């Protein structure tokens, strides 16, 4: 009967839902203890020396679980897998920690599979002992009270090297992991200054047309003029553009950040909000400042003159890059990896050469390169489940990594095995659950430079820096270079390289970090997507020709649609410092 | 049946063939382009030089994709998934389509059941509840996690249902009169007479299982268990370089993003493209009505 | 209805049905049994998770899970509705989806009909295979291809237009053209799929009907109108209805790979909108709320179509 069938169906439905409900309840015992303290530390800390605390071995060994989110570039050779490799052996032999992976996934990009897998995992109630998190997940777990309090553990167990590295770029990394005064995760800071932009120009074109290095924005426009009108690719047609731009407006390759900086405008950086401090001490959002309007006006002018690819509005950086590789564009603003990304250009045209130039300004005030207020690598944080019985173990594993990277107790051979092997190039440091490398690249450049100049002995070059060192040496010695050498030299070389520019910025105080260094406020979470959409739409339309008045309308709307709220929140948070 | 070939008929035939040929070409060209890119050097592809023929022919992209042992392992998992999934899906589709194709008088409750099934096509709770269910039923990290959640393909089932309805009733009536029950009717009559429809949904089911990649990534705990398309997703070169380390960028030495993605697409779709023509002959068979009269 | 058409006249079904009548109640059991395995599976794997849609009414925190996240009632819905641009986004989605459905119906039908007229097996099979090919290409690759083809400076489409004396059109950057491009490229990519379905439907049309039509002197064209199309009608209504049920999915992958800030106005759809919100902060509550909204709309449309088809054509879609 109709009724009977639907009755059956309904009851099965009810039963099933009860079952699902019951099962999940079993796995989430109410833990009203909140973030637990170190009460469960199995080792009495009073009787141990700092070294024992930081790197002492567990005897008997303990077992811990974790999950791994790997970058696609992780490579394994021979028998090694993510479950069984030199680092996991190291944890076992040196620290007495047996680490097991509950699951592994490849895809560590923002919004990627790693994040999603972790989200579903978290929501089904299963937390491993050690868990890699991004900022959002950290906040959610903190709110739910599921993480161990690491404040004291950090104080007692973190080695001096570890503490040094974690605070080297400033206090913001640790602060971002602190909730209600409690440190709930260890951040993985990475370079902020790597994001500084510079002007990239085809130097072979400059040479051909007799152009000099730009010292002001006007010089830059002169170069663009020449590139457009004087047939730098020598094919008899005026088919080259002055500047590259892409549809995301803000981008590490062909973005406007560097251009804006020349006008002392500091809009978003790679899509993320940038905040500037005004003379009166208040903090305001960078994209709504009047200088941005001026810069946009100039871009509009350039677009009208045909200096910018008319189709930039539909192309992402990869698509726009095609024009550069094909030799149709010779100038763009971007960050340091350009030569590595443009190896195809060199492959296609061995005579092509690109070089970065420091940002220039429109007036007497030197241009400063904007950088983010905080930058963390992936995974951004490592935290410990509040149910774990050995929360201090994480600190030891981190100390071990720091010791291998910067310490003195490992031999070069051992380090080769644990970080980047000079022979097979396999980067085993990726197997470690944690890595952090503030200003690693700038250091590489400085070390390479000093070794080549004879100020330092070649033995100080670490295996990670070896690749760059060799390429730069080839360039300096005039040896035959492959494309990868050209690229690495372009990034790390002694002069006229990405990092020589970054070094210059650093030495001369030309870096301007965003004034806001927390990761996300409440209103930002709710409104930023909309505000970003508005900003991109408006700016794109202005560049393509819409009246500059739309900028003023944009500012008004920005304020109404959450901008004022955000500004208030930011000022409140920062004034508490 | 003799058709008189009038002039208009002939014109039509010419027009028809031309249009269809043009259509086929338009459909084929982009695939040819992708194929060409996959065999081109990264430099040429990156500059946008490749149109319909490889520029600077190279097998580098394929070597990169095929060079990892994981590639072949993942094919194994996909084959497992496709075969298990195909059987489960087909059996269930047939088993559900048959009763639901009956009139309400012959099967009371059919409309309720029908709506119960269709409802699942419209509503879902999202990834998190599904993951929880998969986990609690203990099939996480097994091929069943890739098969059971999609075990009853509603769209296919509705298609088959309509087909069954279109079959002449007399055959079944005759069988009943001879004492056959529903099971016999289903397997001995309906199924054999539905070859075009069954071939169609076989194809759709295979394509679905072959192409799915997201569930593999979420429900498998280790990359060694990934089916092919999931695996291919993971070796995509990282796109977002703003926060990537130089190491990942340096991987770009030889493999350009474009050539690589093209090889990936091609390898991923090749097997289905090979199978499809074989399935086609089943589409062509019509119903043999001789069985009705006999 | 198709059943009525295929029953030859003069068959005495009276005896058959009276026999059947006495078997009715017992003979229904096998039917229930047949459905049972599938029913159990969907109860577990579709209805179970469906209950999780409750996330739409929560301030969902994955760390607290479904059972302990705070209840927020209609807050997620209010939030989305209050966001500027929501209406525009919904409107875009509807327009794009409806046009896609219509075009996506007409083209495969025509192609199926054309293919049906082809006598040479080889040609027919080849065409059938070719038109299914675009389905396998991903929008990531097709995005790049379309940018090239539609380029106002070098794309072949514009070159062709210029040759005809028409000025170049910046297709992907123009709010006037973005939607047509979406529709046409999507139809191109997916028409092969539906063509297969319609062809299968075509081959199952009773040849006797054609014979009867020929005897009556109908031309091929008349046959098409009077035999073929009616024979396909149920399947067409079916695919149309099911497509309607998807009307709020205007094609995330495609739009995501083809759109840009310039065309947000006409091209931003619900899914891309929600995606960008989720990029800032994985907001499951909001995403689920939107999904629920879409599902409810789909349900309404589907039910309406079902009852209309039943009322006016005596045809149960399922």
Coordinates of C-alpha atoms in Angstrom, one line a residue, chain A residues 1 5 8-9 12-13 16-17 20-21 24-25 28-31 110-111 115-116 119-120 122-125 136 139-141 143-144 146 241 247-249 303 310-316 319 322-323 328 520 524-530 533 536-537 540-541 544 561, chain C residues 28 32 39-40 43-44 47-48 51 59-68 75 79 82-85 88-89 143-145 147-148 150-154 170 172-173 175 256-265 268 273 275-284 316:
Chain A
X1 CA 0.0 0.0 0.0
X5 CA 5.5 1.9 1.8
X8 CA 8.5 1.8 6.0
X9 CA 10.5 4.4 4.3
X12 CA 14.1 3.4 8.1
X13 CA 15.0 7.0 7.7
X16 CA 19.3 5.6 10.2
X17 CA 19.5 9.1 11.4
X20 CA 24.3 8.2 12.6
X21 CA 23.6 10.5 15.5
X24 CA 29.0 10.4 16.1
X25 CA 28.1 11.2 19.7
X28 CA 32.9 13.3 20.8
X29 CA 32.9 13.0 24.5
X30 CA 32.2 16.3 26.1
X31 CA 35.6 17.8 26.9
X110 CA 45.1 27.6 -0.1
X111 CA 41.6 26.2 -0.5
X115 CA 42.5 22.0 3.6
X116 CA 39.3 20.3 2.6
X119 CA 38.2 20.2 7.4
X120 CA 36.1 17.1 6.9
X122 CA 38.1 17.8 12.0
X123 CA 34.4 17.9 11.7
X124 CA 34.1 14.2 12.0
X125 CA 35.7 14.6 15.4
X136 CA 41.0 29.6 10.0
X139 CA 40.8 29.8 15.1
X140 CA 38.0 27.2 14.9
X141 CA 39.8 24.6 17.0
X143 CA 37.2 28.3 19.9
X144 CA 36.2 24.7 20.4
X146 CA 40.4 21.3 21.4
X241 CA 53.5 46.3 -25.7
X247 CA 43.1 40.2 -14.7
X248 CA 43.7 39.8 -11.0
X249 CA 45.2 43.3 -10.9
X303 CA 46.0 51.6 -21.6
X310 CA 44.1 45.3 -24.4
X311 CA 43.0 41.8 -23.3
X312 CA 44.7 41.8 -19.9
X313 CA 41.3 41.9 -18.3
X314 CA 40.5 38.3 -19.3
X315 CA 43.9 36.8 -18.7
X316 CA 45.4 35.4 -15.6
X319 CA 48.0 33.5 -19.9
X322 CA 52.5 33.9 -22.9
X323 CA 53.0 37.3 -24.4
X328 CA 55.7 40.7 -27.1
X520 CA 41.6 38.0 9.8
X524 CA 37.0 40.7 7.2
X525 CA 35.7 37.2 7.2
X526 CA 32.2 38.3 6.4
X527 CA 32.9 41.1 4.0
X528 CA 36.2 40.9 2.3
X529 CA 35.1 38.7 -0.6
X530 CA 32.5 41.3 -1.5
X533 CA 35.1 41.9 -5.9
X536 CA 38.7 44.5 -8.8
X537 CA 35.6 45.5 -10.8
X540 CA 39.6 47.2 -14.0
X541 CA 36.9 49.4 -15.4
X544 CA 40.0 50.3 -19.3
X561 CA 29.8 47.8 3.0
Chain C
X28 CA 4.0 -7.1 -5.8
X32 CA 9.4 -4.3 -3.4
X39 CA 16.7 1.8 -1.0
X40 CA 18.9 0.8 1.8
X43 CA 19.0 5.8 2.9
X44 CA 22.4 5.4 4.3
X47 CA 19.5 10.6 3.3
X48 CA 21.9 10.2 6.1
X51 CA 20.4 15.5 7.6
X59 CA 27.3 28.9 12.9
X60 CA 29.2 25.9 11.8
X61 CA 32.6 25.3 13.3
X62 CA 34.2 22.1 12.0
X63 CA 36.0 21.7 15.2
X64 CA 32.7 21.5 17.1
X65 CA 31.1 19.4 14.4
X66 CA 27.4 19.3 13.6
X67 CA 26.2 18.4 17.0
X68 CA 27.9 21.1 18.9
X75 CA 21.3 34.0 10.0
X79 CA 23.7 37.2 5.6
X82 CA 22.0 41.1 2.5
X83 CA 25.3 40.9 0.7
X84 CA 25.4 43.4 -2.1
X85 CA 25.2 41.7 -5.5
X88 CA 22.4 40.2 -9.4
X89 CA 24.2 36.9 -9.0
X143 CA 39.6 28.6 -20.9
X144 CA 42.9 29.2 -22.5
X145 CA 41.8 27.9 -25.8
X147 CA 40.7 33.2 -24.9
X148 CA 42.9 32.6 -28.0
X150 CA 38.0 34.8 -29.2
X151 CA 40.9 37.3 -29.0
X152 CA 40.0 40.6 -30.6
X153 CA 43.5 40.9 -31.9
X154 CA 44.4 37.5 -33.2
X170 CA 36.0 41.6 -27.3
X172 CA 35.2 37.6 -23.1
X173 CA 35.5 41.1 -21.8
X175 CA 29.1 42.2 -20.7
X256 CA 35.3 30.2 -13.0
X257 CA 37.8 29.6 -15.8
X258 CA 36.3 32.1 -18.2
X259 CA 35.2 35.0 -16.1
X260 CA 37.1 38.1 -14.9
X261 CA 36.2 41.3 -13.0
X262 CA 35.2 42.9 -16.2
X263 CA 32.2 40.6 -16.6
X264 CA 31.3 40.0 -13.0
X265 CA 28.2 42.0 -13.7
X268 CA 29.1 36.0 -11.7
X273 CA 30.1 34.0 -5.6
X275 CA 33.4 30.1 -3.8
X276 CA 35.0 33.5 -3.3
X277 CA 33.3 33.9 0.1
X278 CA 34.7 30.5 1.0
X279 CA 38.2 31.5 -0.1
X280 CA 38.4 34.1 2.6
X281 CA 37.1 31.8 5.3
X282 CA 35.7 28.4 4.7
X283 CA 32.2 29.2 5.7
X284 CA 30.4 25.9 5.6
X316 CA 4.7 10.5 -15.6

